[in-house]
Coordinates of C-alpha atoms in Angstrom, one line a residue:
Chain A
M1 CA 90.0 219.1 -6.9
S2 CA 91.5 216.6 -9.3
N3 CA 88.5 214.3 -8.6
A4 CA 87.8 213.5 -12.2
L5 CA 91.4 212.8 -13.0
S6 CA 92.2 210.6 -10.0
N7 CA 89.0 208.7 -10.3
R8 CA 89.5 207.3 -13.7
P9 CA 92.4 204.8 -13.4
T10 CA 91.4 203.6 -9.9
G11 CA 87.7 203.6 -10.7
Q12 CA 87.9 201.5 -13.8
I13 CA 89.2 198.2 -12.3
P14 CA 86.3 197.8 -9.9
A15 CA 83.9 198.8 -12.7
I16 CA 85.3 196.2 -15.0
L17 CA 85.0 193.5 -12.2
G18 CA 81.5 194.7 -11.5
S19 CA 80.6 194.5 -15.2
L20 CA 81.9 190.9 -15.3
V21 CA 79.6 190.0 -12.3
I22 CA 76.7 191.6 -14.1
G23 CA 77.6 189.6 -17.2
I24 CA 77.6 186.4 -15.2
I25 CA 74.2 187.2 -13.6
V26 CA 72.7 188.0 -17.0
L27 CA 74.2 185.2 -19.1
G28 CA 75.1 182.5 -16.5
P29 CA 71.6 180.9 -16.3
V30 CA 71.3 180.8 -20.0
L31 CA 74.8 179.4 -20.5
W32 CA 74.1 176.7 -17.9
A33 CA 71.0 175.7 -19.8
F34 CA 73.0 175.7 -23.0
A35 CA 75.6 173.4 -21.4
T36 CA 72.9 171.1 -20.1
S37 CA 71.5 170.7 -23.6
F38 CA 74.7 169.0 -24.7
K39 CA 74.9 166.6 -21.7
T40 CA 73.6 163.1 -21.6
E41 CA 70.5 162.5 -19.5
V42 CA 72.6 160.8 -16.8
E43 CA 75.2 163.6 -16.7
A44 CA 72.5 166.3 -16.5
V45 CA 71.3 165.1 -13.1
A46 CA 74.7 164.0 -11.7
V47 CA 75.8 165.2 -8.3
P48 CA 77.9 167.2 -8.0
P49 CA 76.8 169.0 -11.2
T50 CA 79.4 169.4 -13.9
I51 CA 79.7 172.8 -15.5
L52 CA 80.8 171.7 -18.9
P53 CA 79.5 168.4 -20.5
S54 CA 82.2 165.8 -20.1
S55 CA 81.6 164.7 -23.7
A56 CA 79.3 167.0 -25.7
T57 CA 76.5 165.1 -27.4
L58 CA 74.0 166.2 -30.0
E59 CA 71.7 163.4 -29.0
N60 CA 69.1 165.8 -27.4
Y61 CA 68.9 168.0 -30.4
I62 CA 68.5 165.0 -32.7
K63 CA 65.7 163.8 -30.4
V64 CA 63.9 167.1 -30.6
F65 CA 63.9 167.1 -34.4
Q66 CA 62.8 163.5 -34.5
D67 CA 59.7 164.3 -32.4
A68 CA 56.7 163.8 -34.6
A69 CA 55.0 167.1 -33.7
F70 CA 58.1 169.3 -33.7
L71 CA 58.0 170.4 -37.3
T72 CA 54.4 171.3 -37.1
D73 CA 55.0 173.3 -33.9
L74 CA 58.0 175.1 -35.6
W75 CA 55.9 175.8 -38.7
N76 CA 53.1 177.2 -36.6
S77 CA 55.4 179.5 -34.7
V78 CA 56.9 180.9 -37.9
A79 CA 53.5 181.2 -39.6
Y80 CA 51.8 183.0 -36.7
S81 CA 54.5 185.5 -36.0
V82 CA 55.5 186.3 -39.6
G83 CA 51.8 186.5 -40.5
A84 CA 51.0 188.8 -37.6
V85 CA 53.8 191.2 -38.4
V86 CA 52.8 191.2 -42.1
I87 CA 49.2 192.0 -41.2
A88 CA 50.3 194.7 -38.7
L89 CA 52.5 196.4 -41.4
I90 CA 49.8 196.1 -44.1
V91 CA 47.2 197.9 -41.9
G92 CA 49.7 200.0 -40.0
I93 CA 51.6 201.7 -42.8
P94 CA 48.6 203.4 -44.4
A95 CA 47.2 204.5 -41.0
G96 CA 50.6 205.7 -39.8
Y97 CA 51.2 207.5 -43.1
A98 CA 47.8 209.2 -43.0
A99 CA 48.4 210.2 -39.3
A100 CA 51.7 211.9 -40.3
R101 CA 50.7 213.5 -43.6
F102 CA 47.0 214.5 -43.6
S103 CA 45.3 216.9 -41.2
F104 CA 41.6 216.2 -40.8
K105 CA 38.9 216.3 -38.3
G106 CA 38.8 213.3 -36.0
K107 CA 42.4 212.3 -36.5
R108 CA 43.4 212.9 -32.9
T109 CA 40.4 210.8 -31.8
L110 CA 41.4 208.0 -34.2
M111 CA 44.9 207.9 -32.9
L112 CA 43.8 207.9 -29.3
V113 CA 41.5 205.0 -30.0
V114 CA 44.4 203.1 -31.5
L115 CA 46.5 203.9 -28.4
A116 CA 43.7 203.0 -26.0
T117 CA 43.4 199.5 -27.5
S118 CA 47.1 199.0 -26.5
M119 CA 46.1 199.7 -22.9
V120 CA 43.6 196.8 -22.8
P121 CA 45.6 193.8 -21.6
G122 CA 45.3 190.5 -23.4
V123 CA 44.5 188.7 -20.1
A124 CA 41.4 190.8 -19.6
L125 CA 40.1 189.6 -23.0
L126 CA 40.7 185.9 -22.4
V127 CA 37.2 185.1 -21.2
P128 CA 35.1 187.2 -23.6
T129 CA 37.2 186.2 -26.6
Y130 CA 37.0 182.5 -25.7
Y131 CA 33.3 182.8 -25.3
L132 CA 32.9 184.6 -28.6
L133 CA 35.2 182.3 -30.5
E134 CA 33.5 179.2 -29.1
S135 CA 30.0 180.5 -29.9
V136 CA 31.0 181.0 -33.6
G137 CA 33.1 177.8 -33.8
L138 CA 36.4 179.5 -34.4
L139 CA 38.5 178.0 -31.7
N140 CA 41.7 176.3 -33.0
S141 CA 41.8 178.5 -36.1
G142 CA 45.3 179.4 -37.1
I143 CA 44.1 182.5 -39.0
V144 CA 42.1 183.8 -36.0
V145 CA 45.2 183.4 -33.8
T146 CA 47.3 185.2 -36.3
I147 CA 44.8 188.1 -36.4
I148 CA 44.6 188.3 -32.6
L149 CA 48.4 188.4 -32.4
S150 CA 48.5 191.1 -35.0
A151 CA 46.1 193.2 -33.0
R152 CA 48.6 193.1 -30.1
I153 CA 51.3 194.8 -32.2
I154 CA 49.1 197.1 -34.4
P155 CA 48.9 200.1 -32.0
Q156 CA 52.7 200.4 -31.6
T157 CA 53.2 199.8 -35.4
V158 CA 50.8 202.7 -36.3
W159 CA 52.3 205.1 -33.8
F160 CA 55.9 204.3 -34.7
I161 CA 55.3 204.5 -38.4
A162 CA 53.6 207.9 -37.9
N163 CA 56.7 209.1 -36.1
F164 CA 59.0 207.7 -38.8
V165 CA 57.1 209.3 -41.7
E166 CA 56.9 212.6 -39.8
A167 CA 60.7 212.6 -39.7
V168 CA 60.9 212.5 -43.6
P169 CA 60.8 216.1 -45.0
V170 CA 57.4 216.6 -46.8
E171 CA 59.2 218.6 -49.6
I172 CA 60.5 215.3 -51.0
E173 CA 56.9 214.2 -51.5
D174 CA 55.8 217.6 -53.0
S175 CA 58.4 217.4 -55.7
A176 CA 57.5 213.9 -56.6
M177 CA 53.9 214.8 -56.8
I178 CA 54.7 217.7 -59.2
D179 CA 56.4 215.0 -61.3
G180 CA 53.1 213.3 -61.4
A181 CA 53.7 210.4 -59.0
S182 CA 50.6 208.9 -57.3
R183 CA 50.2 208.6 -53.6
F184 CA 50.8 204.9 -53.8
Q185 CA 54.0 205.3 -55.8
I186 CA 55.3 207.9 -53.3
I187 CA 54.7 205.6 -50.4
W188 CA 56.0 202.5 -52.1
S189 CA 59.2 203.9 -53.8
L190 CA 60.0 207.0 -51.7
I191 CA 58.8 206.7 -48.1
L192 CA 59.2 203.0 -47.4
P193 CA 62.8 202.9 -48.5
L194 CA 63.6 206.0 -46.4
I195 CA 62.0 204.5 -43.2
R196 CA 63.3 201.0 -43.7
P197 CA 65.4 201.0 -40.4
G198 CA 62.3 202.0 -38.5
I199 CA 60.2 199.3 -40.2
A200 CA 62.9 196.8 -39.3
A201 CA 62.8 197.9 -35.7
V202 CA 59.0 197.5 -35.4
A203 CA 59.0 194.3 -37.3
T204 CA 61.7 192.8 -35.1
I205 CA 59.9 193.8 -31.9
G206 CA 56.7 192.5 -33.4
I207 CA 58.3 189.1 -34.3
V208 CA 59.9 188.7 -30.9
T209 CA 56.6 189.6 -29.2
T210 CA 54.4 187.2 -31.2
W211 CA 57.0 184.4 -31.4
N212 CA 57.2 184.4 -27.6
D213 CA 53.5 184.4 -27.0
Y214 CA 52.2 181.5 -25.0
I215 CA 48.8 182.6 -23.7
T216 CA 47.0 183.4 -27.0
V217 CA 47.9 180.1 -28.6
A218 CA 47.5 178.0 -25.5
V219 CA 44.0 179.3 -24.8
F220 CA 42.6 179.9 -28.3
A221 CA 44.3 177.1 -30.3
P222 CA 45.5 174.4 -27.9
E223 CA 45.0 171.6 -30.4
V224 CA 48.3 169.7 -31.1
A225 CA 48.1 170.5 -34.8
K226 CA 47.7 174.3 -34.1
R227 CA 50.1 174.8 -31.2
T228 CA 53.5 176.6 -31.3
L229 CA 56.9 175.7 -29.9
Q230 CA 56.1 177.8 -26.8
V231 CA 53.0 175.8 -26.1
A232 CA 54.8 172.5 -26.8
L233 CA 57.5 173.5 -24.3
V234 CA 55.1 174.3 -21.5
N235 CA 53.2 171.1 -22.1
Q236 CA 56.4 169.2 -21.5
V237 CA 56.9 171.0 -18.2
F238 CA 53.4 170.0 -17.2
D239 CA 54.2 166.4 -18.2
A240 CA 56.7 166.4 -15.4
I241 CA 56.8 162.6 -15.0
G242 CA 60.0 161.3 -16.5
I243 CA 61.1 164.8 -17.5
S244 CA 64.5 164.9 -19.2
W245 CA 66.2 168.2 -18.4
S246 CA 68.8 167.8 -21.0
Y247 CA 66.2 167.2 -23.7
M248 CA 64.1 170.1 -22.4
M249 CA 67.1 172.5 -22.5
A250 CA 67.8 171.5 -26.1
F251 CA 64.1 172.3 -26.9
V252 CA 64.5 175.6 -25.1
M253 CA 67.6 176.5 -27.2
I254 CA 65.8 175.6 -30.5
A255 CA 62.7 177.5 -29.5
S256 CA 64.8 180.6 -28.7
M257 CA 67.2 180.4 -31.6
P258 CA 65.2 182.5 -34.2
V259 CA 64.7 185.4 -31.8
I260 CA 68.3 185.2 -30.6
L261 CA 69.6 185.3 -34.2
M262 CA 67.2 188.2 -35.2
F263 CA 68.2 190.0 -32.0
G264 CA 71.9 189.6 -32.9
F265 CA 71.4 190.9 -36.5
V266 CA 69.3 194.0 -35.7
Q267 CA 70.4 194.7 -32.1
K268 CA 70.9 198.4 -32.7
W269 CA 67.4 198.8 -34.4
F270 CA 65.9 196.8 -31.7
I271 CA 67.2 199.0 -29.0
S272 CA 66.4 202.2 -30.8
G273 CA 62.9 200.9 -31.2
L274 CA 62.7 200.2 -27.5
T275 CA 64.0 203.5 -26.4
A276 CA 62.1 205.6 -29.0
G277 CA 59.5 207.7 -27.4
A278 CA 60.5 206.7 -23.8
V279 CA 63.6 208.8 -23.7
K280 CA 63.2 212.4 -24.7
G281 CA 65.0 215.6 -24.0
Chain B
M1 CA 43.2 211.3 -52.9
D2 CA 44.9 214.0 -54.9
A3 CA 47.0 217.0 -54.2
T4 CA 44.2 219.5 -54.4
D5 CA 42.4 218.0 -51.4
N6 CA 41.5 220.8 -49.0
A7 CA 42.7 219.8 -45.5
N8 CA 40.1 221.9 -43.7
R9 CA 37.1 220.4 -45.5
F10 CA 35.6 217.4 -43.8
S11 CA 36.2 214.3 -45.9
W12 CA 35.8 210.6 -45.5
A13 CA 38.8 209.8 -47.6
P14 CA 41.4 210.0 -44.8
F15 CA 39.4 207.6 -42.7
L16 CA 39.8 205.0 -45.4
W17 CA 43.5 204.8 -44.6
F18 CA 42.6 203.8 -41.0
T19 CA 39.8 201.4 -41.8
P20 CA 41.7 198.1 -41.9
A21 CA 43.6 198.8 -38.7
I22 CA 40.5 200.0 -36.8
L23 CA 38.5 197.0 -38.1
I24 CA 41.0 194.5 -36.6
L25 CA 41.3 196.5 -33.4
F26 CA 37.5 196.7 -33.1
L27 CA 37.0 192.9 -33.6
V28 CA 39.9 191.7 -31.5
T29 CA 40.1 194.3 -28.7
L30 CA 37.2 196.8 -28.5
Y31 CA 34.3 194.5 -29.0
P32 CA 35.6 191.8 -26.5
T33 CA 36.2 194.7 -24.0
I34 CA 32.6 195.7 -24.2
F35 CA 31.5 192.1 -24.1
V36 CA 33.4 191.3 -20.9
I37 CA 31.6 194.2 -19.2
W38 CA 28.3 192.8 -20.3
L39 CA 29.4 189.3 -19.3
S40 CA 30.2 190.5 -15.8
F41 CA 26.5 191.2 -15.2
Q42 CA 25.4 187.8 -16.3
K43 CA 24.6 184.6 -14.3
T44 CA 26.8 181.9 -15.8
K45 CA 27.2 178.2 -15.5
Y46 CA 30.4 177.0 -17.2
Y47 CA 30.3 178.9 -20.5
E48 CA 26.5 179.1 -20.5
L49 CA 24.7 182.3 -19.8
V50 CA 21.6 181.7 -17.6
G51 CA 20.2 185.2 -17.1
F52 CA 20.8 188.6 -15.7
A53 CA 22.8 188.7 -12.5
G54 CA 22.9 192.4 -11.6
L55 CA 25.8 193.0 -9.3
A56 CA 25.9 189.5 -7.9
N57 CA 29.2 188.6 -9.6
Y58 CA 30.8 191.8 -8.3
V59 CA 29.5 191.1 -4.8
E60 CA 30.7 187.5 -4.9
V61 CA 34.2 188.4 -6.1
L62 CA 34.7 191.5 -3.9
S63 CA 33.5 189.9 -0.8
S64 CA 35.7 186.8 -1.1
S65 CA 38.9 186.7 0.9
E66 CA 40.6 184.9 -2.0
F67 CA 40.2 187.9 -4.2
W68 CA 41.9 190.2 -1.7
D69 CA 44.7 187.6 -1.1
T70 CA 45.2 187.5 -4.8
T71 CA 45.2 191.3 -5.0
V72 CA 47.9 191.5 -2.3
I73 CA 50.0 188.8 -4.0
S74 CA 49.7 190.8 -7.3
L75 CA 50.8 194.0 -5.6
T76 CA 53.7 192.3 -3.9
Y77 CA 54.7 190.7 -7.1
V78 CA 54.6 193.9 -9.1
G79 CA 56.2 196.0 -6.4
G80 CA 58.9 193.4 -5.5
S81 CA 59.9 192.8 -9.2
L82 CA 59.9 196.6 -9.8
V83 CA 62.3 197.3 -6.8
G84 CA 64.6 194.4 -8.0
A85 CA 64.6 195.4 -11.6
I86 CA 65.1 199.2 -11.0
T87 CA 67.9 198.6 -8.4
L88 CA 69.8 196.1 -10.6
G89 CA 69.2 198.0 -13.8
M90 CA 70.4 201.3 -12.4
A91 CA 73.4 199.8 -10.7
S92 CA 74.4 198.0 -13.9
A93 CA 73.9 201.1 -16.0
L94 CA 76.2 203.0 -13.7
V95 CA 78.8 200.3 -13.5
L96 CA 78.9 199.6 -17.2
N97 CA 79.1 203.3 -18.0
R98 CA 82.4 203.4 -16.1
A99 CA 83.9 200.2 -17.4
G100 CA 85.1 201.6 -20.7
V101 CA 85.5 199.1 -23.5
T102 CA 84.4 196.2 -21.3
G103 CA 81.2 198.0 -20.5
S104 CA 80.3 198.7 -24.1
A105 CA 81.2 195.2 -25.2
L106 CA 79.0 193.7 -22.5
R107 CA 76.1 196.1 -23.3
V108 CA 75.7 194.2 -26.6
F109 CA 74.8 191.0 -24.8
I110 CA 72.9 192.3 -21.9
L111 CA 69.5 192.7 -23.4
F112 CA 69.6 189.1 -24.3
P113 CA 67.3 187.6 -21.6
W114 CA 64.7 190.2 -22.6
T115 CA 64.3 188.5 -25.9
L116 CA 63.5 185.1 -24.4
S117 CA 59.9 184.0 -24.0
M118 CA 58.4 183.6 -20.6
S119 CA 58.0 179.9 -21.2
V120 CA 61.7 179.6 -21.9
V121 CA 62.7 181.7 -19.0
G122 CA 60.4 179.7 -16.7
S123 CA 61.8 176.4 -18.0
I124 CA 65.4 177.4 -17.5
W125 CA 64.8 178.6 -13.9
L126 CA 62.7 175.6 -13.2
W127 CA 65.8 173.5 -14.1
L128 CA 68.2 175.8 -12.1
L129 CA 66.0 175.7 -9.0
N130 CA 65.0 172.0 -9.2
P131 CA 65.4 170.7 -5.7
S132 CA 66.6 167.3 -6.7
F133 CA 69.2 168.1 -9.3
G134 CA 69.3 171.9 -9.7
P135 CA 72.7 173.7 -9.4
I136 CA 71.3 176.5 -7.3
P137 CA 69.9 174.3 -4.4
Y138 CA 73.2 172.3 -4.7
V139 CA 75.3 175.5 -4.1
I140 CA 73.0 176.6 -1.3
Q141 CA 73.4 173.2 0.4
K142 CA 77.2 173.4 0.0
L143 CA 77.0 176.7 1.9
G144 CA 75.5 174.8 4.8
I145 CA 71.9 176.1 4.4
D146 CA 69.0 173.8 3.8
P147 CA 67.5 175.0 0.4
G148 CA 64.2 173.3 1.1
L149 CA 61.7 172.7 -1.6
M150 CA 62.4 176.0 -3.4
L151 CA 59.4 176.6 -5.7
G152 CA 57.5 174.0 -3.7
D153 CA 57.7 176.0 -0.5
P154 CA 54.7 178.4 0.0
G155 CA 56.9 181.0 1.7
M156 CA 59.6 180.9 -1.0
A157 CA 57.7 180.5 -4.2
L158 CA 56.7 184.2 -4.6
P159 CA 60.1 185.7 -3.7
L160 CA 61.8 183.3 -6.2
I161 CA 59.4 184.3 -8.9
I162 CA 60.1 187.9 -8.1
I163 CA 63.8 187.3 -8.4
V164 CA 63.4 185.6 -11.8
T165 CA 61.2 188.4 -13.0
A166 CA 63.7 191.0 -11.9
W167 CA 66.5 189.0 -13.6
W168 CA 64.6 188.9 -16.8
S169 CA 63.6 192.6 -16.9
F170 CA 66.5 194.5 -15.3
P171 CA 68.4 194.7 -18.6
Y172 CA 65.5 196.7 -20.0
V173 CA 65.9 199.2 -17.2
M174 CA 69.6 199.3 -17.9
V175 CA 69.1 200.1 -21.6
M176 CA 66.6 202.8 -20.8
A177 CA 68.8 204.3 -18.0
T178 CA 71.9 204.2 -20.2
A179 CA 70.1 205.9 -23.1
A180 CA 68.8 208.6 -20.7
M181 CA 72.3 209.1 -19.2
Q182 CA 73.9 209.5 -22.6
S183 CA 71.6 212.5 -23.3
I184 CA 72.7 214.4 -20.2
P185 CA 74.7 217.4 -21.2
K186 CA 78.4 217.1 -20.1
E187 CA 78.4 220.7 -19.0
L188 CA 76.2 219.8 -16.0
Y189 CA 78.9 217.5 -14.6
E190 CA 81.6 220.1 -15.3
A191 CA 79.6 222.6 -13.4
V192 CA 79.4 220.3 -10.4
E193 CA 83.2 219.7 -10.6
I194 CA 83.9 223.5 -10.7
D195 CA 81.7 223.8 -7.5
G196 CA 83.8 221.1 -5.9
G197 CA 81.1 218.4 -5.9
G198 CA 82.2 214.7 -5.7
A199 CA 80.8 211.6 -7.3
F200 CA 77.8 211.4 -5.0
V201 CA 76.7 215.0 -5.7
K202 CA 77.1 214.3 -9.4
F203 CA 74.9 211.2 -9.2
R204 CA 72.3 212.6 -6.9
Y205 CA 71.8 216.1 -8.4
V206 CA 72.7 215.5 -12.1
T207 CA 72.3 211.9 -13.1
L208 CA 69.3 211.0 -11.0
T209 CA 67.5 214.3 -11.5
E210 CA 68.0 214.1 -15.3
I211 CA 67.0 210.5 -15.8
L212 CA 64.0 210.5 -13.3
P213 CA 61.4 211.1 -16.0
T214 CA 62.7 208.1 -18.1
L215 CA 63.0 206.0 -15.0
G216 CA 59.3 206.9 -14.1
S217 CA 58.0 205.9 -17.5
T218 CA 60.1 202.7 -17.5
A219 CA 58.7 201.8 -14.1
L220 CA 55.2 202.2 -15.4
T221 CA 55.8 200.2 -18.5
L222 CA 57.2 197.4 -16.3
S223 CA 54.3 197.6 -13.8
I224 CA 51.8 197.2 -16.7
M225 CA 53.9 194.2 -17.9
Y226 CA 54.2 192.6 -14.5
L227 CA 50.6 193.0 -13.7
T228 CA 49.5 191.0 -16.8
L229 CA 52.4 188.6 -16.7
M230 CA 51.2 185.0 -16.0
T231 CA 53.1 182.7 -18.3
L232 CA 56.1 182.6 -15.9
I233 CA 53.7 181.7 -13.0
I234 CA 52.0 179.1 -15.1
V235 CA 55.3 177.4 -15.9
M236 CA 57.0 177.8 -12.6
T237 CA 54.4 177.2 -9.9
G238 CA 50.9 177.0 -11.6
G239 CA 49.7 179.5 -9.0
G240 CA 50.7 177.3 -6.1
P241 CA 51.9 176.1 -3.7
L242 CA 48.7 176.7 -1.7
G243 CA 47.8 179.7 -3.9
S244 CA 50.9 181.6 -2.8
T245 CA 51.7 182.8 -6.3
T246 CA 48.1 183.3 -7.6
T247 CA 48.0 186.8 -9.0
L248 CA 44.9 188.5 -10.5
S249 CA 46.1 187.8 -14.0
F250 CA 46.8 184.1 -13.2
E251 CA 43.3 183.9 -11.7
A252 CA 41.8 185.4 -15.0
F253 CA 43.7 182.8 -17.0
R254 CA 42.7 179.9 -14.7
G255 CA 39.1 181.1 -14.7
T256 CA 39.1 181.0 -18.5
V257 CA 40.5 177.5 -19.0
Q258 CA 38.8 175.9 -16.0
A259 CA 35.6 177.6 -16.9
V260 CA 33.6 176.6 -13.9
N261 CA 31.7 179.9 -13.8
I262 CA 32.9 182.7 -16.1
G263 CA 30.9 185.5 -14.6
P264 CA 33.2 186.1 -11.6
T265 CA 36.2 185.6 -14.0
A266 CA 34.8 188.5 -16.0
V267 CA 34.9 190.6 -12.9
V268 CA 38.5 189.7 -12.1
S269 CA 39.3 190.5 -15.8
I270 CA 37.7 194.0 -15.4
V271 CA 39.7 194.7 -12.2
V272 CA 43.0 193.9 -14.2
L273 CA 41.7 196.0 -17.0
L274 CA 41.0 199.0 -14.8
I275 CA 44.3 198.9 -13.0
N276 CA 46.0 198.6 -16.4
V277 CA 44.1 201.5 -18.0
A278 CA 44.9 203.7 -14.9
L279 CA 48.7 202.9 -15.2
G280 CA 48.5 203.4 -19.0
A281 CA 46.8 206.8 -18.6
L282 CA 49.5 207.8 -16.1
Y283 CA 52.1 206.7 -18.6
S284 CA 50.7 208.8 -21.5
R285 CA 50.6 211.8 -19.2
L286 CA 54.2 211.3 -18.1
T287 CA 55.6 210.9 -21.5
G288 CA 53.3 213.3 -23.2
R289 CA 52.8 211.0 -26.2
V290 CA 49.2 211.8 -26.6
T291 CA 49.6 215.5 -27.1
G292 CA 52.3 214.8 -29.7

């Protein structure tokens, strides 16, 4: 019965080959798009297709940045997603803290209401929200879009922060309180630094979620001055006459760069945020 | 709020900590939810309400064959994507687990598609599948098969969108499965070895049994996501060709922007909402998060 011993050396070569196949499946399409973004318009549609650009050009990227609306789109993307995450943290930290530290009547109900709102899909709210916004003249409002996006990430923010705070021993707070620290001081200078990795995880997931949103902005703020990179990208797809694939792939790369970079930096936190709660013993 | 606060005495103070969060959730989520129910009982013309409709909108939607076609397409889409993502995700978790350093190095990159937006994923695949210049139809053609119109073919559009959805989401399954596998006690495998069990027994009776709860909750999370996913469909097919990729969520989106008659759209929205809430309730039950 030397199964485990004999399996190892022979089993690893196919596993490594299998891993490479998986790697190609996962990254191949993205790398192809990346390669296309450096091709000239002529080369992008050449038959047979070339894998690597024969002479890499930055012309597509330059064209994207020269587009009149691009900087506005980029700014809107940044403003909406950062704004939404900041709002979610500002309202989520007190609620999560209270859920972890105070016991009071109705707390369970409150937390259930918060959780229940995360079960209402955004798509089911398109018609009523559009109607309500139109009737009060708030379509194409950047602030309204930011608040709507924040509501999408508030439930998870509250629940995660409650979990993080619970993991901090309450004795630390007790001794600070004896020293005369106020509740605000305790949260600001004691709790927040301790749960920083957790906050980084929810913030990252929040930024990725809101940055990648298309529907909310496309339906509630479709105006060119208010749209995001995602909306601009889809509009180009619709505008399929004379589409330049190499230009579009450059746009795709630029629109994805911030989340790719963030993901690279906080990959561990991102994954721990994803798996938290779902995997338990 | 001070330290002498008695926890058992009813007090309004703790609620203040929740007020800002609840206020936003009420305005953005709860109120529109109530409003869409009310809307579904109204006679509408474009975005104008022209009176009480009773159950007319429900009758109109539920008795139309389009609605049931759309429901079947939704279920096919959710089910197909789920099968693809779970199979690929499990397989890659097992393979990468055995591939030593290569496996752990690759794991760093593998969640990457998950971070891309649906508009980006859709655009990339639109390019790859483009029948005139796309590399995938080119390769298929070189293999001696006629690739046809790809996304323009009513019989192929939905399967292709399912493949893209599975491609985008299987890394998530892989991450979840890997995390669950790593929490399985080594002793269980040793026990199987002592009893003379091979690789299959180990997989079937230890790995699969131990990760099944995680796999279940992951499947539910994905179902909820797939059910409400429409950006990919908007970008890749726009619900066509011939309505072959029109899901319930896409229909709710189209109803909102085309706005011919929003009463029936409200009914479709409520159907999506109900399925979603049912799946969500099942999820909370499975993971026990509510009782935490």
